[in-house]
Short mmCIF file of C-alpha atoms in Angstrom, two decimals:
data_model
loop_
_atom_site.label_atom_id
_atom_site.label_comp_id
_atom_site.label_asym_id
_atom_site.label_seq_id
_atom_site.Cartn_x
_atom_site.Cartn_y
_atom_site.Cartn_z
CA UNK A 24 81.99 114.38 101.25
CA UNK A 25 79.78 114.07 98.15
CA UNK A 26 76.50 116.02 97.93
CA UNK A 27 74.70 112.96 96.56
CA UNK A 28 72.06 111.90 99.14
CA UNK A 29 72.68 108.57 100.84
CA UNK A 30 69.99 106.51 102.56
CA UNK A 31 71.29 104.47 105.48
CA UNK A 32 70.22 100.80 105.25
CA UNK A 33 72.02 99.60 108.38
CA UNK A 34 75.25 100.34 110.26
CA UNK A 35 77.45 99.40 107.27
CA UNK A 36 75.34 99.76 104.11
CA UNK A 37 74.25 102.97 102.39
CA UNK A 38 72.06 103.35 99.32
CA UNK A 39 72.02 105.84 96.46
CA UNK A 40 68.45 105.61 95.21
CA UNK A 41 68.05 105.55 91.42
CA UNK A 42 67.55 109.00 89.94
CA UNK A 43 67.82 110.36 86.41
CA UNK A 44 69.44 107.80 84.14
CA UNK A 45 70.47 105.38 86.90
CA UNK A 46 69.24 101.90 86.00
CA UNK A 47 69.91 100.37 89.43
CA UNK A 48 70.67 101.74 92.91
CA UNK A 49 74.16 102.22 94.29
CA UNK A 50 75.09 100.34 97.45
CA UNK A 51 78.13 101.44 99.47
CA UNK A 52 79.61 99.33 102.27
CA UNK A 53 81.06 101.76 104.76
CA UNK A 54 80.92 103.19 108.24
CA UNK A 55 79.79 106.76 108.86
CA UNK A 56 83.39 107.74 109.64
CA UNK A 57 84.84 106.18 106.47
CA UNK A 58 82.18 107.87 104.35
CA UNK A 59 83.77 111.21 105.25
CA UNK A 60 86.77 110.14 103.12
CA UNK A 61 84.68 108.91 100.19
CA UNK A 62 85.27 112.06 98.03
CA UNK A 63 84.03 111.82 94.42
CA UNK A 64 83.83 108.03 94.68
CA UNK A 65 80.17 108.32 95.70
CA UNK A 66 79.33 110.18 92.49
CA UNK A 67 81.19 107.55 90.49
CA UNK A 68 79.13 104.77 92.10
CA UNK A 69 76.02 106.58 90.85
CA UNK A 70 77.59 107.12 87.41
CA UNK A 71 78.36 103.40 86.98
CA UNK A 72 74.66 102.67 87.64
CA UNK A 73 73.86 104.37 84.30
CA UNK A 74 75.61 101.68 82.23
CA UNK A 75 73.46 99.30 80.13
CA UNK A 76 72.91 95.77 81.36
CA UNK A 77 74.08 96.43 84.90
CA UNK A 78 72.60 93.86 87.28
CA UNK A 79 71.15 94.50 90.75
CA UNK A 80 73.33 97.43 91.90
CA UNK A 81 76.50 99.45 91.47
CA UNK A 82 78.56 98.46 94.51
CA UNK A 83 81.44 99.99 96.43
CA UNK A 84 83.62 98.57 99.18
CA UNK A 85 84.77 100.53 102.28
CA UNK A 86 88.19 101.31 100.73
CA UNK A 87 86.40 103.24 97.94
CA UNK A 88 88.04 106.33 96.49
CA UNK A 89 88.12 108.23 93.23
CA UNK A 90 89.38 106.38 90.14
CA UNK A 91 89.22 106.61 86.34
CA UNK A 92 85.49 106.34 85.51
CA UNK A 93 84.68 103.69 88.11
CA UNK A 94 85.66 104.24 91.75
CA UNK A 95 88.53 102.18 93.08
CA UNK A 96 86.81 99.71 95.38
CA UNK A 97 83.94 99.37 92.89
CA UNK A 98 82.13 96.18 91.86
CA UNK A 99 79.62 95.95 89.00
CA UNK A 100 78.21 92.96 87.10
CA UNK A 101 76.70 93.06 83.61
CA UNK A 102 74.40 90.79 81.65
CA UNK A 103 76.22 89.09 78.76
CA UNK A 104 73.48 89.85 76.20
CA UNK A 105 72.69 93.52 76.79
CA UNK A 106 75.51 94.56 79.13
CA UNK A 107 78.85 96.28 78.59
CA UNK A 108 82.49 95.90 79.51
CA UNK A 109 84.48 99.01 80.41
CA UNK A 110 88.28 99.40 80.72
CA UNK A 111 87.63 102.03 83.42
CA UNK A 112 85.91 99.29 85.44
CA UNK A 113 89.13 97.25 85.44
CA UNK A 114 91.76 99.95 85.74
CA UNK A 115 95.15 100.64 84.18
CA UNK A 116 97.04 97.98 86.14
CA UNK A 117 95.13 94.94 84.89
CA UNK A 118 95.19 92.03 87.36
CA UNK A 119 97.12 93.96 89.92
CA UNK A 120 96.86 91.59 92.85
CA UNK A 121 98.37 90.06 95.95
CA UNK A 122 99.85 86.72 96.90
CA UNK A 123 100.74 85.59 100.39
CA UNK A 124 103.59 83.14 100.87
CA UNK A 125 103.56 81.27 104.20
CA UNK A 126 106.75 79.84 105.76
CA UNK A 127 107.70 77.45 108.59
CA UNK A 128 109.85 80.17 110.14
CA UNK A 129 109.11 82.06 113.33
CA UNK A 130 110.15 85.68 113.74
CA UNK A 131 112.97 84.92 116.24
CA UNK A 132 114.57 82.71 113.55
CA UNK A 133 114.96 85.67 111.17
CA UNK A 134 115.25 88.62 113.58
CA UNK A 135 119.05 88.81 113.40
CA UNK A 136 119.08 88.30 109.61
CA UNK A 137 116.23 90.69 108.81
CA UNK A 138 118.44 93.52 107.59
CA UNK A 139 120.39 91.18 105.30
CA UNK A 140 117.17 89.59 104.08
CA UNK A 141 115.54 92.91 103.13
CA UNK A 142 118.75 94.04 101.40
CA UNK A 143 119.00 90.76 99.47
CA UNK A 144 115.36 90.94 98.36
CA UNK A 145 115.91 94.54 97.23
CA UNK A 146 118.97 93.41 95.26
CA UNK A 147 117.35 90.34 93.67
CA UNK A 148 113.86 91.67 92.87
CA UNK A 149 113.96 94.34 90.14
CA UNK A 150 111.81 97.27 91.24
CA UNK A 151 111.10 100.88 90.37
CA UNK A 152 109.57 102.82 87.48
CA UNK A 153 110.34 101.14 84.14
CA UNK A 154 112.52 98.51 85.80
CA UNK A 155 113.53 95.55 83.66
CA UNK A 156 114.06 91.93 84.57
CA UNK A 157 116.79 89.40 83.87
CA UNK A 158 114.78 87.51 81.23
CA UNK A 159 115.31 88.06 77.53
CA UNK A 160 111.94 87.12 76.10
CA UNK A 161 111.38 86.73 72.39
CA UNK A 162 108.04 87.97 71.07
CA UNK A 163 107.03 84.36 70.44
CA UNK A 164 107.75 83.43 74.05
CA UNK A 165 105.97 86.54 75.34
CA UNK A 166 102.86 85.49 73.43
CA UNK A 167 103.01 82.15 75.25
CA UNK A 168 103.11 84.03 78.58
CA UNK A 169 99.99 85.97 77.56
CA UNK A 170 98.07 82.75 76.86
CA UNK A 171 99.40 80.46 79.61
CA UNK A 172 99.88 82.88 82.54
CA UNK A 173 101.40 81.45 85.73
CA UNK A 174 101.51 77.99 84.11
CA UNK A 175 104.14 79.32 81.70
CA UNK A 176 106.31 80.43 84.63
CA UNK A 177 105.92 77.07 86.39
CA UNK A 178 106.78 75.30 83.12
CA UNK A 179 110.04 77.29 83.00
CA UNK A 180 110.98 76.17 86.52
CA UNK A 181 109.73 79.22 88.42
CA UNK A 182 107.52 77.29 90.84
CA UNK A 183 105.52 74.12 91.23
CA UNK A 184 102.13 72.72 90.24
CA UNK A 185 100.91 73.22 93.80
CA UNK A 186 101.40 77.00 93.35
CA UNK A 187 98.77 76.92 90.60
CA UNK A 188 96.25 75.14 92.86
CA UNK A 189 96.24 78.11 95.23
CA UNK A 190 96.15 80.82 92.57
CA UNK A 191 92.78 82.29 91.56
CA UNK A 192 91.68 80.57 88.33
CA UNK A 193 94.90 78.55 88.38
CA UNK A 194 96.77 81.68 87.28
CA UNK A 195 95.30 81.67 83.76
CA UNK A 196 92.26 83.48 82.38
CA UNK A 197 90.65 81.80 79.36
CA UNK A 198 90.07 83.66 76.10
CA UNK A 199 93.41 85.45 75.85
CA UNK A 200 94.36 86.41 72.28
CA UNK A 201 97.78 88.07 71.81
CA UNK A 202 96.69 89.31 68.38
CA UNK A 203 94.40 91.76 70.20
CA UNK A 204 97.41 93.29 72.04
CA UNK A 205 99.17 96.20 70.32
CA UNK A 206 102.84 96.04 69.23
CA UNK A 207 103.56 98.86 71.70
CA UNK A 208 102.09 96.87 74.61
CA UNK A 209 104.11 93.79 73.62
CA UNK A 210 107.24 95.94 73.38
CA UNK A 211 106.68 97.39 76.86
CA UNK A 212 105.98 94.00 78.40
CA UNK A 213 108.92 92.06 76.96
CA UNK A 214 111.70 93.34 79.29
CA UNK A 215 109.53 93.81 82.40
CA UNK A 216 108.43 90.27 83.23
CA UNK A 217 109.59 89.40 86.76
CA UNK A 218 109.68 92.97 88.08
CA UNK A 219 107.88 94.51 91.03
CA UNK A 220 107.08 97.95 89.61
CA UNK A 221 106.63 101.20 91.48
CA UNK A 222 103.98 103.17 93.36
CA UNK A 223 102.00 101.13 95.87
CA UNK A 224 103.55 97.83 94.73
CA UNK A 225 105.66 96.10 97.35
CA UNK A 226 107.15 92.91 98.69
CA UNK A 227 106.76 92.73 102.47
CA UNK A 228 108.01 90.38 105.20
CA UNK A 229 105.26 90.05 107.79
CA UNK A 230 104.62 88.21 111.06
CA UNK A 231 101.27 86.70 112.08
CA UNK A 232 100.28 88.73 115.13
CA UNK A 233 96.63 87.83 115.84
CA UNK A 234 94.37 84.90 115.02
CA UNK A 235 90.60 85.63 114.96
CA UNK A 236 89.26 82.38 113.47
CA UNK A 237 91.34 79.37 114.62
CA UNK A 238 89.59 76.85 112.34
CA UNK A 239 90.13 78.93 109.20
CA UNK A 240 93.69 79.78 110.28
CA UNK A 241 94.47 76.05 110.63
CA UNK A 242 93.09 75.42 107.13
CA UNK A 243 95.22 78.27 105.77
CA UNK A 244 98.26 77.01 107.72
CA UNK A 245 98.66 80.18 109.80
CA UNK A 246 99.70 80.48 113.45
CA UNK A 247 100.87 83.28 115.72
CA UNK A 248 104.51 84.32 115.33
CA UNK A 249 104.84 82.77 111.87
CA UNK A 250 106.73 84.61 109.12
CA UNK A 251 105.00 85.22 105.77
CA UNK A 252 105.66 87.31 102.65
CA UNK A 253 103.07 89.46 100.89
CA UNK A 254 103.73 90.30 97.22
CA UNK A 255 101.69 93.06 95.54
CA UNK A 256 102.26 93.67 91.83
CA UNK A 257 100.49 93.65 88.47
CA UNK A 258 100.86 93.61 84.69
CA UNK A 259 103.42 96.43 84.48
CA UNK A 260 103.70 98.47 81.30
CA UNK A 261 101.95 95.84 79.19
CA UNK A 262 98.71 96.07 81.18
CA UNK A 263 98.88 99.87 81.30
CA UNK A 264 99.27 100.01 77.53
CA UNK A 265 96.39 97.57 76.91
CA UNK A 266 94.12 99.81 79.01
CA UNK A 267 95.36 102.97 77.29
CA UNK A 268 94.91 101.49 73.81
CA UNK A 269 91.36 100.36 74.45
CA UNK A 270 90.29 103.55 76.20
CA UNK A 271 91.32 105.47 73.07
CA UNK A 272 89.40 103.04 70.90
CA UNK A 273 86.27 102.81 73.07
CA UNK A 274 85.98 106.57 73.68
CA UNK A 275 85.44 106.83 69.90
CA UNK A 276 83.33 103.69 69.75
CA UNK A 277 80.90 104.76 72.46
CA UNK A 278 80.02 107.86 70.39
CA UNK A 279 78.49 105.50 67.82
CA UNK A 280 76.17 103.98 70.43
CA UNK A 281 72.86 105.41 71.58
CA UNK A 282 74.07 105.91 75.14
CA UNK A 283 73.82 108.93 77.38
CA UNK A 284 76.69 108.49 79.83
CA UNK A 285 77.34 110.98 82.65
CA UNK A 286 81.14 110.68 82.28
CA UNK A 287 83.25 110.05 79.16
CA UNK A 288 85.59 107.97 81.34
CA UNK A 289 82.85 105.31 81.37
CA UNK A 290 83.78 104.47 77.76
CA UNK A 291 82.59 100.93 77.08
CA UNK A 292 81.42 98.41 74.50
CA UNK A 293 78.67 95.81 74.53
CA UNK A 294 80.14 92.50 75.67
CA UNK A 295 78.78 90.72 72.59
CA UNK A 296 80.24 93.34 70.17
CA UNK A 297 83.55 92.97 68.32
CA UNK A 298 85.02 95.82 70.39
CA UNK A 299 83.89 94.21 73.65
CA UNK A 300 85.28 90.81 72.70
CA UNK A 301 88.57 92.37 71.59
CA UNK A 302 88.98 94.16 74.92
CA UNK A 303 88.20 91.04 76.96
CA UNK A 304 90.73 89.03 74.90
CA UNK A 305 93.45 91.66 75.35
CA UNK A 306 92.61 92.14 79.04
CA UNK A 307 92.95 88.36 79.57
CA UNK A 308 96.46 88.57 78.07
CA UNK A 309 97.43 91.28 80.55
CA UNK A 310 95.87 89.30 83.41
CA UNK A 311 97.91 86.24 82.48
CA UNK A 312 101.08 88.35 82.25
CA UNK A 313 100.43 89.60 85.80
CA UNK A 314 99.99 86.08 87.17
CA UNK A 315 103.24 84.96 85.52
CA UNK A 316 104.93 88.06 86.93
CA UNK A 317 103.86 87.38 90.54
CA UNK A 318 104.81 83.70 90.16
CA UNK A 319 108.35 84.69 89.19
CA UNK A 320 108.63 87.27 91.96
CA UNK A 321 107.68 84.54 94.42
CA UNK A 322 110.26 82.14 92.96
CA UNK A 323 113.08 84.67 93.43
CA UNK A 324 111.80 85.42 96.94
CA UNK A 325 112.12 81.73 97.82
CA UNK A 326 115.65 81.63 96.37
CA UNK A 327 116.63 84.75 98.32
CA UNK A 328 115.37 83.28 101.60
CA UNK A 329 117.31 80.05 100.95
CA UNK A 330 120.61 81.80 100.19
CA UNK A 331 120.40 84.47 102.88
CA UNK A 332 119.21 82.24 105.73
CA UNK A 333 121.20 79.23 104.46
CA UNK A 334 118.22 76.92 104.89
CA UNK A 335 116.85 74.23 102.60
CA UNK A 336 113.45 74.56 100.89
CA UNK A 337 112.17 71.89 103.30
CA UNK A 338 113.34 73.88 106.34
CA UNK A 339 111.80 77.09 105.00
CA UNK A 340 108.55 75.41 103.98
CA UNK A 341 107.61 78.35 101.75
CA UNK A 342 104.28 77.71 100.06
CA UNK A 343 101.76 79.90 98.30
CA UNK A 344 98.82 80.41 100.65
CA UNK A 345 96.79 82.17 97.94
CA UNK A 346 96.93 84.66 95.05
CA UNK A 347 94.00 86.99 94.33
CA UNK A 348 93.53 89.62 91.67
CA UNK A 349 91.82 92.94 92.28
CA UNK A 350 91.65 94.75 88.92
CA UNK A 351 89.80 92.52 86.50
CA UNK A 352 86.58 91.73 84.61
CA UNK A 353 85.63 88.05 84.62
CA UNK A 354 82.80 85.90 83.31
CA UNK A 355 81.38 84.15 86.38
CA UNK A 356 78.20 82.25 87.26
CA UNK A 357 76.65 83.75 90.38
CA UNK A 358 73.34 83.66 92.26
CA UNK A 359 71.11 86.67 91.61
CA UNK A 360 67.74 86.85 93.34
CA UNK A 361 67.42 83.10 93.65
CA UNK A 362 68.73 81.96 90.28
CA UNK A 363 72.12 81.35 88.72
CA UNK A 364 73.22 83.88 86.10
CA UNK A 365 76.40 84.12 84.04
CA UNK A 366 77.66 87.70 84.23
CA UNK A 367 80.70 89.84 83.47
CA UNK A 368 81.87 90.96 86.92
CA UNK A 369 84.10 94.04 87.13
CA UNK A 370 86.20 94.18 90.30
CA UNK A 371 88.27 97.35 90.34
CA UNK A 372 90.17 97.57 93.59
CA UNK A 373 88.04 94.73 94.90
CA UNK A 374 88.87 91.12 95.62
CA UNK A 375 86.99 87.89 94.94
CA UNK A 376 85.67 86.37 98.20
CA UNK A 377 84.04 83.01 97.44
CA UNK A 378 82.26 81.19 100.30
CA UNK A 379 82.80 77.77 101.89
CA UNK A 380 81.83 74.90 99.62
CA UNK A 381 82.45 76.72 96.33
CA UNK A 382 83.72 74.27 93.68
CA UNK A 383 86.36 76.75 92.39
CA UNK A 384 88.26 76.63 95.70
CA UNK A 385 91.11 74.20 96.36
CA UNK A 386 90.12 71.22 98.53
CA UNK A 387 92.18 72.45 101.47
CA UNK A 388 90.12 75.67 101.75
CA UNK A 389 86.68 74.42 100.72
CA UNK A 390 85.39 74.01 104.28
CA UNK A 391 86.25 77.57 105.37
CA UNK A 392 86.04 79.69 102.21
CA UNK A 393 88.49 81.49 99.96
CA UNK A 394 91.43 83.36 101.53
CA UNK A 395 90.84 87.11 101.09
CA UNK A 396 94.07 89.14 101.23
CA UNK A 397 93.83 92.77 102.33
CA UNK A 398 97.16 94.62 102.63
CA UNK A 399 97.49 98.00 104.29
CA UNK A 400 100.04 100.76 103.91
CA UNK A 401 103.75 100.07 104.49
CA UNK A 402 103.48 100.85 108.19
CA UNK A 403 100.59 98.56 108.95
CA UNK A 404 100.80 94.98 107.65
CA UNK A 405 97.91 92.97 106.27
CA UNK A 406 94.77 91.02 107.03
CA UNK A 407 93.74 87.56 105.90
CA UNK A 408 89.99 86.99 105.81
CA UNK A 409 87.74 84.28 104.38
CA UNK A 410 84.88 84.57 101.90
CA UNK A 411 81.24 84.17 102.98
CA UNK A 412 77.85 83.15 101.65
CA UNK A 413 76.65 86.69 102.31
CA UNK A 414 79.26 88.05 99.91
CA UNK A 415 77.97 85.62 97.29
CA UNK A 416 74.40 86.80 97.86
CA UNK A 417 75.09 90.55 98.10
CA UNK A 418 78.36 91.54 96.39
CA UNK A 419 78.84 89.02 93.56
CA UNK A 420 81.31 87.21 95.84
CA UNK A 421 83.51 90.27 96.42
CA UNK A 422 85.26 92.12 99.24
CA UNK A 423 87.58 95.12 99.55
CA UNK A 424 91.21 94.98 98.36
CA UNK A 425 93.19 97.25 100.70
CA UNK A 426 93.05 100.34 102.85
CA UNK A 427 92.31 102.78 100.01
CA UNK A 428 93.96 106.16 99.56
CA UNK A 429 92.84 109.37 101.21
CA UNK A 430 95.61 111.52 99.71
CA UNK A 431 96.77 111.83 96.13
CA UNK A 432 100.44 111.08 95.58
CA UNK A 433 101.09 114.81 95.10
CA UNK A 434 99.40 115.62 98.41
CA UNK A 435 101.36 112.88 100.18
CA UNK A 436 104.70 114.16 98.86
CA UNK A 437 103.78 117.71 99.92
CA UNK A 438 102.72 116.70 103.42
CA UNK A 439 105.83 114.54 104.01
CA UNK A 440 108.34 117.16 102.84
CA UNK A 441 111.35 117.26 105.15
CA UNK A 442 110.54 113.97 106.84
CA UNK A 443 112.85 110.94 106.93
CA UNK A 444 110.14 108.36 106.21
CA UNK A 445 112.45 105.31 106.21
CA UNK A 446 113.87 106.30 109.60
CA UNK A 447 110.38 106.87 111.05
CA UNK A 448 109.37 103.38 109.96
CA UNK A 449 112.60 101.84 111.29
CA UNK A 450 111.79 103.34 114.68
CA UNK A 451 108.49 101.46 114.51
CA UNK A 452 110.30 98.20 113.74
CA UNK A 453 109.82 98.17 109.94
CA UNK A 454 112.89 98.09 107.67
CA UNK A 455 112.10 99.66 104.29
CA UNK A 456 114.16 99.93 101.11
CA UNK A 457 112.91 101.74 98.01
CA UNK A 458 114.26 102.65 94.58
CA UNK A 459 113.52 106.32 95.19
CA UNK A 460 112.90 108.63 98.14
CA UNK A 461 109.83 109.94 96.31
CA UNK A 462 108.13 106.55 96.50
CA UNK A 463 108.33 106.50 100.29
CA UNK A 464 106.88 110.00 100.45
CA UNK A 465 104.02 109.06 98.11
CA UNK A 466 103.26 106.00 100.22
CA UNK A 467 103.38 107.43 103.74
CA UNK A 468 100.97 105.63 106.09
CA UNK A 469 98.76 108.73 106.44
CA UNK A 470 98.06 108.63 102.69
CA UNK A 471 95.77 105.66 103.33
CA UNK A 472 92.58 105.02 105.27
CA UNK A 473 92.70 103.23 108.58
CA UNK A 474 93.04 99.54 107.62
CA UNK A 475 91.46 98.41 110.89
CA UNK A 476 88.35 100.50 110.18
CA UNK A 477 88.08 99.22 106.59
CA UNK A 478 88.43 95.56 107.56
CA UNK A 479 86.02 96.04 110.46
CA UNK A 480 83.31 97.09 107.99
CA UNK A 481 83.63 94.04 105.72
CA UNK A 482 83.81 91.73 108.76
CA UNK A 483 80.81 93.22 110.58
CA UNK A 484 78.81 93.56 107.36
CA UNK A 485 79.44 89.83 106.87
CA UNK A 486 80.99 89.92 103.39
CA UNK A 487 84.33 88.50 104.64
CA UNK A 488 85.39 87.11 108.04
CA UNK A 489 88.60 88.05 109.83
CA UNK A 490 91.05 85.15 110.12
CA UNK A 491 94.44 86.68 110.95
CA UNK A 492 96.32 89.98 111.18
CA UNK A 493 99.96 90.25 110.08
CA UNK A 494 102.46 92.90 111.18
CA UNK A 495 105.02 94.30 108.73
CA UNK A 496 108.71 93.98 109.68
CA UNK A 497 110.48 94.48 106.35
CA UNK A 498 109.44 95.97 103.01
CA UNK A 499 110.88 96.68 99.58
CA UNK A 500 109.21 99.16 97.24
CA UNK A 501 109.75 100.35 93.71
#
């Protein structure tokens, strides 16, 4: 646990009081038990508070753990005039995110076909490190993807208009400029569109096991025993390269500014500067690539269900419940101390959680709030929550994004040596297929925090409300 002193505000909020060059306090949402796993993330919350133009507080969610510059699970908002944007506050996998696909199927309807279904998904969804898709994109067409996002994929037949209605920001971030993306990033992105990736990315068949909020569940179209599919992926090599390119550039740029930063990984640029605008334009391209990517993964998932189960689209009733991003910086208008302000909100390993009545939500969810998707490790399943007014008032409309790691990948591989991870999971009723044995070892359930404990904090702190819990029954990983 970090040596930085924490002042307890209540059962689930802890404060780092401003000291030294901190411009605002740090606020961490956590339980006492989860804080024991916070590692260097606490110091990083304090470090982020040093950045110019930061508004109100440097925030961290209960899944917080160490990341590049900013903690993963960190939220920070900056004034557009005197604030900064930082690639470390977004992360390498720009617009990594989740989408949940609901079906009309019940688990008994797929139980006997589950093995075939998992195998077919593994066969039809390209996954693994450096995997490539079936598309042959020209550079001109790739540039269209970077500007249009999920709308490009729908325009090519990979989905429907209704998918866009339930995707955050309609699956397209404004301001994308492909000329701000390097030739190397374009080269890496061209063959990878429509691929799952590796590491913690997955495609998981889940079953709704518990309903906590019947009204919200009805609005989301969820009921006990129902089959759903969670897809977790991002912007692949293109997004990684955009982050890498701009970190190199901004590490040099920040030396020209009169800033005294506690960590060089906080490299940044003023939002109004040429460097800041260039990063935001390139980041938007990567975000749009990620939305197009998840849209295509969902399309092939639908096709695989149809062919394997030999059911029509109408019988399957597969529809996008929602798609949220959790590695992004966005310009949003939010309430701060009683007045509306337009800010640049960094959510790194954090998810947007807008409240009931917000005009950016689709009509079908406006009465209950935005669906908040929180997946766990591959042995756990996922939670669906809804956004709250308290999140809008306290956390810039944000919640946590997952369970959060407690082991590095190296530690996880070391601790799982000699174990048959796939067999262990099968004995728990979860069929898993992965491109490499190493991925399963890196992603063992013990490598993550207790999802129940993490979700309990956001629910009891009031920044998102539990709606449903889903149990994993089948999973493919890169």
